[in-house]
């Protein structure tokens, strides 16, 4: 069978006899050059360049591009050189073949490690002639279609490279159909099992969706007919497997959350019909506000134009609708290639071409002005991979992070020890909050101190799994250690009732209790006490029993002192917010450790009959730190009166954590706020100062708020 035949049939549809003849000459030349080389699949090698040429012929590419496609592997794989090609096929074809050959020689490990210089070369090749990348993409598409013949390791490398380099480039050039096929083939080659499972699931879900799709379709069609709009086409729109997989994987959406969205595309003749159809749809189903996008007025960077809206369909199912003209649709599917495919002077086609050129031109200028290829690559990458950010270490190393990542994610990405001890960050040499999302191109310097430790609040803003798991792991270990220490002290205190000290108790005595309670170790016993799962008085009683001492108690209430740094197992009750200097007591809360209350707190008093849960407490001398306290202020409703209060607080070093202001009547303001203070005397100074303000009518500390 002549493998050239099908290519020829395709070419005959748009090429002249002369052009065909010169392509046939290239075919004979290439066939001879590749000789008896065979592909992994066992087929003659020449089948590959011919197939690549066919893909490009379907895109109606010109004679030079098709010729170059047929010759694209001869320099790399045979004894033919550039001079031979110039002599036989001219400079233009030779330049294309040369460009594709150079791209083939670039070896991408993956996009994070891709050598900046190599990436630069590729962009430059694209800029010198966009047809080079089209041949390369067609080459890659055919290789992906026939990848099953390759050994597993090579298959994975090529699949990864396709997903990370070539599909994004196709996307950037607006070549949707190419991108979708490259992604699905890459996905299948990289994760065959996941691909198969997902494919089956999608097919199954399709069956269930049929009825509701038909219902929505009928309603839309009826509305269109009623409005007497002509040449309107409606089609349902599925998502490709890789995009479903990526959504599940990266956005942690469930399969049904993705599949329960019904996609429709409506193509129309003229631009203004797009907006009329949009109005029709919004009249038919309620649109979800904030989700409407007008990419017709403001096209995407790759030239894509369409209206997007999301509607509440029947039974509340979300409907995603895309509305565009036929011409916009051609661009949406083929991007830059639409220029060759539809040889018209239509504006949309012209736009996408000039946009791509402007983008590439911008790249060339970037390259000229960039101080180094790292800086250049950073720009190109953030352009090709908008879901990722690329930032620099102070030494210029690129760190790749998901969109929204913060300095804490960055710190953990470098090393868990850096993450665990980070306290501050300089972004582009300026101190910034650790929670600030990073942007591509920034230089990030983490400041660490030896005794710092991860903060539970970080979990609210980190986005990488690595940071999250390290922080959680650390907190768990930390809580464990703190619980043991607290449990020990609670037991020690409870033992006092029996005139005993922990130091006097021999290990076998404790071990006997551990065994009897079916615990793992002595540390575990104390942890249980510290966490409030096992009352200290009960444990003390057991200890004293097995110590078989008949000493009776003298001092029943010997308080435990707290230092304020107990951390996770010790918390301050929000109902009464005790501060150093207050009379306090502790309430043992199951699984949570000790909660410190004011001795007078009504919430604590409710437990006073449960002696084993209440612990008398004392503050350690000279406690340092900030403690929250609630205060209430009644103010004259005058301009600047609230400002006077906040200024006074700031002057006395008290931070306002929350503030709720309410007009109680025309003349008065009622303000409740939570502020941080050092201790009782600090609070007293604050209250005195506020009291002296003429606008302040009344001020008091709140000690029993409902929480
Ligand atoms: Mn090839």
PDB file of C-alpha atoms in Angstrom, residues 60-278:
ATOM      1  CA  UNK A  60      -4.536  23.387   5.351  1.00  0.00           C
ATOM      2  CA  UNK A  61      -0.942  24.385   5.979  1.00  0.00           C
ATOM      3  CA  UNK A  62       1.098  25.694   3.055  1.00  0.00           C
ATOM      4  CA  UNK A  63       3.443  23.761   0.780  1.00  0.00           C
ATOM      5  CA  UNK A  64       6.626  24.714   2.674  1.00  0.00           C
ATOM      6  CA  UNK A  65       5.186  23.496   5.975  1.00  0.00           C
ATOM      7  CA  UNK A  66       4.030  20.176   4.495  1.00  0.00           C
ATOM      8  CA  UNK A  67       7.412  19.672   2.801  1.00  0.00           C
ATOM      9  CA  UNK A  68       9.229  20.466   6.049  1.00  0.00           C
ATOM     10  CA  UNK A  69       6.960  18.020   7.910  1.00  0.00           C
ATOM     11  CA  UNK A  70       7.918  15.210   5.528  1.00  0.00           C
ATOM     12  CA  UNK A  71      11.600  16.069   5.980  1.00  0.00           C
ATOM     13  CA  UNK A  72      11.466  16.921   9.692  1.00  0.00           C
ATOM     14  CA  UNK A  73      13.491  13.950  10.951  1.00  0.00           C
ATOM     15  CA  UNK A  74      16.067  13.569   8.170  1.00  0.00           C
ATOM     16  CA  UNK A  75      18.751  15.811   9.665  1.00  0.00           C
ATOM     17  CA  UNK A  76      18.396  14.252  13.109  1.00  0.00           C
ATOM     18  CA  UNK A  77      18.194  10.620  12.010  1.00  0.00           C
ATOM     19  CA  UNK A  78      19.898  10.267   8.596  1.00  0.00           C
ATOM     20  CA  UNK A  79      23.036  11.422   6.781  1.00  0.00           C
ATOM     21  CA  UNK A  80      21.218  14.268   5.025  1.00  0.00           C
ATOM     22  CA  UNK A  81      22.494  17.752   5.958  1.00  0.00           C
ATOM     23  CA  UNK A  82      21.175  21.294   5.698  1.00  0.00           C
ATOM     24  CA  UNK A  83      23.008  21.972   2.431  1.00  0.00           C
ATOM     25  CA  UNK A  84      21.275  19.019   0.764  1.00  0.00           C
ATOM     26  CA  UNK A  85      17.912  20.391   1.816  1.00  0.00           C
ATOM     27  CA  UNK A  86      18.676  23.935   0.646  1.00  0.00           C
ATOM     28  CA  UNK A  87      19.768  22.585  -2.735  1.00  0.00           C
ATOM     29  CA  UNK A  88      16.729  20.389  -3.183  1.00  0.00           C
ATOM     30  CA  UNK A  89      13.932  22.388  -1.513  1.00  0.00           C
ATOM     31  CA  UNK A  90      15.180  25.922  -0.940  1.00  0.00           C
ATOM     32  CA  UNK A  91      16.081  28.099   2.043  1.00  0.00           C
ATOM     33  CA  UNK A  92      12.589  28.476   3.498  1.00  0.00           C
ATOM     34  CA  UNK A  93      11.963  24.732   3.842  1.00  0.00           C
ATOM     35  CA  UNK A  94      15.484  24.270   5.175  1.00  0.00           C
ATOM     36  CA  UNK A  95      14.899  26.895   7.879  1.00  0.00           C
ATOM     37  CA  UNK A  96      11.734  25.112   8.992  1.00  0.00           C
ATOM     38  CA  UNK A  97      13.423  21.688   9.098  1.00  0.00           C
ATOM     39  CA  UNK A  98      16.379  23.182  10.922  1.00  0.00           C
ATOM     40  CA  UNK A  99      14.071  24.833  13.482  1.00  0.00           C
ATOM     41  CA  UNK A 100      12.186  21.582  14.165  1.00  0.00           C
ATOM     42  CA  UNK A 101      15.470  19.665  14.466  1.00  0.00           C
ATOM     43  CA  UNK A 102      16.730  22.125  17.082  1.00  0.00           C
ATOM     44  CA  UNK A 103      13.515  21.746  19.042  1.00  0.00           C
ATOM     45  CA  UNK A 104      13.885  17.959  18.940  1.00  0.00           C
ATOM     46  CA  UNK A 105      17.348  18.237  20.410  1.00  0.00           C
ATOM     47  CA  UNK A 106      16.055  20.148  23.411  1.00  0.00           C
ATOM     48  CA  UNK A 107      15.635  17.722  26.235  1.00  0.00           C
ATOM     49  CA  UNK A 108      13.053  18.741  28.795  1.00  0.00           C
ATOM     50  CA  UNK A 109      13.129  16.864  32.059  1.00  0.00           C
ATOM     51  CA  UNK A 110       9.987  18.672  33.152  1.00  0.00           C
ATOM     52  CA  UNK A 111       9.034  22.289  33.203  1.00  0.00           C
ATOM     53  CA  UNK A 112      10.384  22.985  36.685  1.00  0.00           C
ATOM     54  CA  UNK A 113      13.834  21.766  35.734  1.00  0.00           C
ATOM     55  CA  UNK A 114      13.804  22.684  32.054  1.00  0.00           C
ATOM     56  CA  UNK A 115      16.950  24.501  31.355  1.00  0.00           C
ATOM     57  CA  UNK A 116      16.116  28.150  31.016  1.00  0.00           C
ATOM     58  CA  UNK A 117      18.388  28.469  28.040  1.00  0.00           C
ATOM     59  CA  UNK A 118      16.672  25.633  26.169  1.00  0.00           C
ATOM     60  CA  UNK A 119      13.269  27.043  26.767  1.00  0.00           C
ATOM     61  CA  UNK A 120      14.514  30.345  25.446  1.00  0.00           C
ATOM     62  CA  UNK A 121      15.708  28.663  22.275  1.00  0.00           C
ATOM     63  CA  UNK A 122      12.301  27.171  21.714  1.00  0.00           C
ATOM     64  CA  UNK A 123      10.515  30.470  22.104  1.00  0.00           C
ATOM     65  CA  UNK A 124      13.005  32.064  19.745  1.00  0.00           C
ATOM     66  CA  UNK A 125      12.419  29.301  17.184  1.00  0.00           C
ATOM     67  CA  UNK A 126       8.681  29.934  17.422  1.00  0.00           C
ATOM     68  CA  UNK A 127       9.252  33.648  17.008  1.00  0.00           C
ATOM     69  CA  UNK A 128      11.456  33.203  13.941  1.00  0.00           C
ATOM     70  CA  UNK A 129       8.677  31.263  12.210  1.00  0.00           C
ATOM     71  CA  UNK A 130       5.486  30.168  13.939  1.00  0.00           C
ATOM     72  CA  UNK A 131       5.180  27.255  11.476  1.00  0.00           C
ATOM     73  CA  UNK A 132       8.126  25.555  13.216  1.00  0.00           C
ATOM     74  CA  UNK A 133       6.112  25.017  16.370  1.00  0.00           C
ATOM     75  CA  UNK A 134       3.116  23.833  14.352  1.00  0.00           C
ATOM     76  CA  UNK A 135       5.237  21.110  12.736  1.00  0.00           C
ATOM     77  CA  UNK A 136       6.650  20.254  16.165  1.00  0.00           C
ATOM     78  CA  UNK A 137       3.153  20.036  17.693  1.00  0.00           C
ATOM     79  CA  UNK A 138       1.932  17.814  14.842  1.00  0.00           C
ATOM     80  CA  UNK A 139       5.065  15.658  15.273  1.00  0.00           C
ATOM     81  CA  UNK A 140       4.318  15.338  18.982  1.00  0.00           C
ATOM     82  CA  UNK A 141       0.641  14.597  18.352  1.00  0.00           C
ATOM     83  CA  UNK A 142       1.479  11.689  16.039  1.00  0.00           C
ATOM     84  CA  UNK A 143       4.101  10.371  18.455  1.00  0.00           C
ATOM     85  CA  UNK A 144       1.506  10.486  21.230  1.00  0.00           C
ATOM     86  CA  UNK A 145      -1.070   8.700  19.080  1.00  0.00           C
ATOM     87  CA  UNK A 146       1.439   5.887  18.515  1.00  0.00           C
ATOM     88  CA  UNK A 147       3.148   5.926  21.928  1.00  0.00           C
ATOM     89  CA  UNK A 148       2.037   2.424  22.994  1.00  0.00           C
ATOM     90  CA  UNK A 149       4.954   0.896  21.055  1.00  0.00           C
ATOM     91  CA  UNK A 150       7.540   2.572  23.284  1.00  0.00           C
ATOM     92  CA  UNK A 151       9.218   1.162  26.411  1.00  0.00           C
ATOM     93  CA  UNK A 152       7.456   2.246  29.634  1.00  0.00           C
ATOM     94  CA  UNK A 153      10.145   4.606  30.873  1.00  0.00           C
ATOM     95  CA  UNK A 154      10.370   6.511  27.619  1.00  0.00           C
ATOM     96  CA  UNK A 155       6.595   6.572  27.382  1.00  0.00           C
ATOM     97  CA  UNK A 156       6.298   8.271  30.765  1.00  0.00           C
ATOM     98  CA  UNK A 157       8.965  10.853  29.988  1.00  0.00           C
ATOM     99  CA  UNK A 158       7.336  11.804  26.683  1.00  0.00           C
ATOM    100  CA  UNK A 159       3.872  11.899  28.245  1.00  0.00           C
ATOM    101  CA  UNK A 160       5.050  14.182  31.029  1.00  0.00           C
ATOM    102  CA  UNK A 161       6.797  16.477  28.594  1.00  0.00           C
ATOM    103  CA  UNK A 162       3.637  16.604  26.492  1.00  0.00           C
ATOM    104  CA  UNK A 163       1.493  17.587  29.473  1.00  0.00           C
ATOM    105  CA  UNK A 164       3.947  20.088  30.851  1.00  0.00           C
ATOM    106  CA  UNK A 165       5.386  21.725  27.756  1.00  0.00           C
ATOM    107  CA  UNK A 166       3.526  21.047  24.537  1.00  0.00           C
ATOM    108  CA  UNK A 167      -0.116  21.092  25.647  1.00  0.00           C
ATOM    109  CA  UNK A 168       0.396  24.490  27.383  1.00  0.00           C
ATOM    110  CA  UNK A 169       2.020  25.866  24.231  1.00  0.00           C
ATOM    111  CA  UNK A 170      -0.905  24.634  22.121  1.00  0.00           C
ATOM    112  CA  UNK A 171      -3.183  26.314  24.651  1.00  0.00           C
ATOM    113  CA  UNK A 172      -1.233  29.560  24.506  1.00  0.00           C
ATOM    114  CA  UNK A 173      -1.583  29.532  20.733  1.00  0.00           C
ATOM    115  CA  UNK A 174      -5.328  28.992  21.116  1.00  0.00           C
ATOM    116  CA  UNK A 175      -5.216  25.527  19.516  1.00  0.00           C
ATOM    117  CA  UNK A 176      -7.904  23.963  21.674  1.00  0.00           C
ATOM    118  CA  UNK A 177      -8.434  20.778  19.640  1.00  0.00           C
ATOM    119  CA  UNK A 178      -4.688  20.055  19.681  1.00  0.00           C
ATOM    120  CA  UNK A 179      -4.398  20.766  23.345  1.00  0.00           C
ATOM    121  CA  UNK A 180      -7.312  18.488  24.266  1.00  0.00           C
ATOM    122  CA  UNK A 181      -5.947  15.584  22.253  1.00  0.00           C
ATOM    123  CA  UNK A 182      -2.406  16.053  23.564  1.00  0.00           C
ATOM    124  CA  UNK A 183      -3.676  16.190  27.144  1.00  0.00           C
ATOM    125  CA  UNK A 184      -5.884  13.128  26.921  1.00  0.00           C
ATOM    126  CA  UNK A 185      -3.162  11.097  25.199  1.00  0.00           C
ATOM    127  CA  UNK A 186      -0.597  12.302  27.741  1.00  0.00           C
ATOM    128  CA  UNK A 187      -2.912  11.451  30.613  1.00  0.00           C
ATOM    129  CA  UNK A 188      -3.558   7.973  29.212  1.00  0.00           C
ATOM    130  CA  UNK A 189       0.154   7.274  28.736  1.00  0.00           C
ATOM    131  CA  UNK A 190       1.133   8.583  32.168  1.00  0.00           C
ATOM    132  CA  UNK A 191      -1.682   7.086  34.254  1.00  0.00           C
ATOM    133  CA  UNK A 192      -3.266   4.269  32.193  1.00  0.00           C
ATOM    134  CA  UNK A 193      -5.328   2.929  35.072  1.00  0.00           C
ATOM    135  CA  UNK A 194      -6.687   6.278  36.248  1.00  0.00           C
ATOM    136  CA  UNK A 195      -7.525   7.099  32.636  1.00  0.00           C
ATOM    137  CA  UNK A 196      -9.465   3.873  32.212  1.00  0.00           C
ATOM    138  CA  UNK A 197     -11.427   4.223  35.448  1.00  0.00           C
ATOM    139  CA  UNK A 198     -12.315   7.840  34.726  1.00  0.00           C
ATOM    140  CA  UNK A 199     -13.319   7.041  31.152  1.00  0.00           C
ATOM    141  CA  UNK A 200     -15.706   4.333  32.314  1.00  0.00           C
ATOM    142  CA  UNK A 201     -17.154   6.645  34.965  1.00  0.00           C
ATOM    143  CA  UNK A 202     -17.725   9.448  32.463  1.00  0.00           C
ATOM    144  CA  UNK A 203     -19.445   7.093  30.022  1.00  0.00           C
ATOM    145  CA  UNK A 204     -21.688   5.824  32.788  1.00  0.00           C
ATOM    146  CA  UNK A 205     -22.532   9.336  33.997  1.00  0.00           C
ATOM    147  CA  UNK A 206     -23.325  10.335  30.406  1.00  0.00           C
ATOM    148  CA  UNK A 207     -26.173   7.858  30.316  1.00  0.00           C
ATOM    149  CA  UNK A 208     -27.733   9.294  33.459  1.00  0.00           C
ATOM    150  CA  UNK A 209     -27.412  12.829  32.215  1.00  0.00           C
ATOM    151  CA  UNK A 210     -29.168  12.209  28.972  1.00  0.00           C
ATOM    152  CA  UNK A 211     -32.678  12.991  30.123  1.00  0.00           C
ATOM    153  CA  UNK A 212     -31.908  16.256  31.846  1.00  0.00           C
ATOM    154  CA  UNK A 213     -29.738  17.404  28.925  1.00  0.00           C
ATOM    155  CA  UNK A 214     -32.635  16.788  26.568  1.00  0.00           C
ATOM    156  CA  UNK A 215     -34.958  18.774  28.807  1.00  0.00           C
ATOM    157  CA  UNK A 216     -32.653  21.798  28.943  1.00  0.00           C
ATOM    158  CA  UNK A 217     -32.039  21.585  25.220  1.00  0.00           C
ATOM    159  CA  UNK A 218     -35.746  21.585  24.394  1.00  0.00           C
ATOM    160  CA  UNK A 219     -36.364  24.629  26.555  1.00  0.00           C
ATOM    161  CA  UNK A 220     -33.522  26.596  24.972  1.00  0.00           C
ATOM    162  CA  UNK A 221     -34.552  25.620  21.435  1.00  0.00           C
ATOM    163  CA  UNK A 222     -38.143  26.671  22.050  1.00  0.00           C
ATOM    164  CA  UNK A 223     -37.025  30.065  23.338  1.00  0.00           C
ATOM    165  CA  UNK A 224     -34.777  30.579  20.308  1.00  0.00           C
ATOM    166  CA  UNK A 225     -37.550  29.673  17.873  1.00  0.00           C
ATOM    167  CA  UNK A 226     -39.982  31.963  19.672  1.00  0.00           C
ATOM    168  CA  UNK A 227     -37.554  34.868  19.411  1.00  0.00           C
ATOM    169  CA  UNK A 228     -37.220  34.143  15.675  1.00  0.00           C
ATOM    170  CA  UNK A 229     -33.437  34.086  15.756  1.00  0.00           C
ATOM    171  CA  UNK A 230     -31.904  32.487  12.694  1.00  0.00           C
ATOM    172  CA  UNK A 231     -28.794  30.335  12.188  1.00  0.00           C
ATOM    173  CA  UNK A 232     -28.403  29.452  15.845  1.00  0.00           C
ATOM    174  CA  UNK A 233     -26.732  26.129  16.620  1.00  0.00           C
ATOM    175  CA  UNK A 234     -26.945  24.437  19.972  1.00  0.00           C
ATOM    176  CA  UNK A 235     -24.712  21.579  21.000  1.00  0.00           C
ATOM    177  CA  UNK A 236     -23.953  19.917  24.313  1.00  0.00           C
ATOM    178  CA  UNK A 237     -20.384  20.069  25.417  1.00  0.00           C
ATOM    179  CA  UNK A 238     -18.422  17.489  27.367  1.00  0.00           C
ATOM    180  CA  UNK A 239     -15.226  18.014  29.288  1.00  0.00           C
ATOM    181  CA  UNK A 240     -12.141  16.111  28.254  1.00  0.00           C
ATOM    182  CA  UNK A 241     -10.850  13.490  30.658  1.00  0.00           C
ATOM    183  CA  UNK A 242      -7.643  15.259  31.601  1.00  0.00           C
ATOM    184  CA  UNK A 243      -9.466  18.434  32.624  1.00  0.00           C
ATOM    185  CA  UNK A 244     -11.795  16.371  34.828  1.00  0.00           C
ATOM    186  CA  UNK A 245      -8.814  14.615  36.342  1.00  0.00           C
ATOM    187  CA  UNK A 246      -6.994  17.892  36.967  1.00  0.00           C
ATOM    188  CA  UNK A 247     -10.031  19.441  38.651  1.00  0.00           C
ATOM    189  CA  UNK A 248     -10.429  16.428  40.925  1.00  0.00           C
ATOM    190  CA  UNK A 249      -6.733  16.307  41.675  1.00  0.00           C
ATOM    191  CA  UNK A 250      -5.917  19.981  42.102  1.00  0.00           C
ATOM    192  CA  UNK A 251      -9.172  21.548  43.219  1.00  0.00           C
ATOM    193  CA  UNK A 252     -10.238  18.515  45.251  1.00  0.00           C
ATOM    194  CA  UNK A 253     -13.653  18.422  43.650  1.00  0.00           C
ATOM    195  CA  UNK A 254     -15.529  15.149  43.642  1.00  0.00           C
ATOM    196  CA  UNK A 255     -16.386  13.432  40.383  1.00  0.00           C
ATOM    197  CA  UNK A 256     -20.067  14.219  40.789  1.00  0.00           C
ATOM    198  CA  UNK A 257     -19.383  17.901  41.541  1.00  0.00           C
ATOM    199  CA  UNK A 258     -17.694  18.151  38.145  1.00  0.00           C
ATOM    200  CA  UNK A 259     -20.121  15.960  36.229  1.00  0.00           C
ATOM    201  CA  UNK A 260     -23.210  17.644  37.645  1.00  0.00           C
ATOM    202  CA  UNK A 261     -22.495  20.690  35.519  1.00  0.00           C
ATOM    203  CA  UNK A 262     -24.223  20.719  32.145  1.00  0.00           C
ATOM    204  CA  UNK A 263     -22.287  22.376  29.352  1.00  0.00           C
ATOM    205  CA  UNK A 264     -23.815  23.865  26.226  1.00  0.00           C
ATOM    206  CA  UNK A 265     -22.333  25.752  23.329  1.00  0.00           C
ATOM    207  CA  UNK A 266     -24.397  28.015  21.139  1.00  0.00           C
ATOM    208  CA  UNK A 267     -22.921  29.292  17.903  1.00  0.00           C
ATOM    209  CA  UNK A 268     -24.587  32.063  15.936  1.00  0.00           C
ATOM    210  CA  UNK A 269     -24.036  34.065  12.771  1.00  0.00           C
ATOM    211  CA  UNK A 270     -23.418  37.574  14.023  1.00  0.00           C
ATOM    212  CA  UNK A 271     -21.857  39.170  17.080  1.00  0.00           C
ATOM    213  CA  UNK A 272     -24.980  40.992  18.229  1.00  0.00           C
ATOM    214  CA  UNK A 273     -26.955  37.725  18.093  1.00  0.00           C
ATOM    215  CA  UNK A 274     -24.579  36.444  20.827  1.00  0.00           C
ATOM    216  CA  UNK A 275     -25.883  39.083  23.202  1.00  0.00           C
ATOM    217  CA  UNK A 276     -29.505  38.459  22.206  1.00  0.00           C
ATOM    218  CA  UNK A 277     -29.102  34.751  22.939  1.00  0.00           C
ATOM    219  CA  UNK A 278     -27.493  35.641  26.244  1.00  0.00           C
TER     220      UNK A 278
END
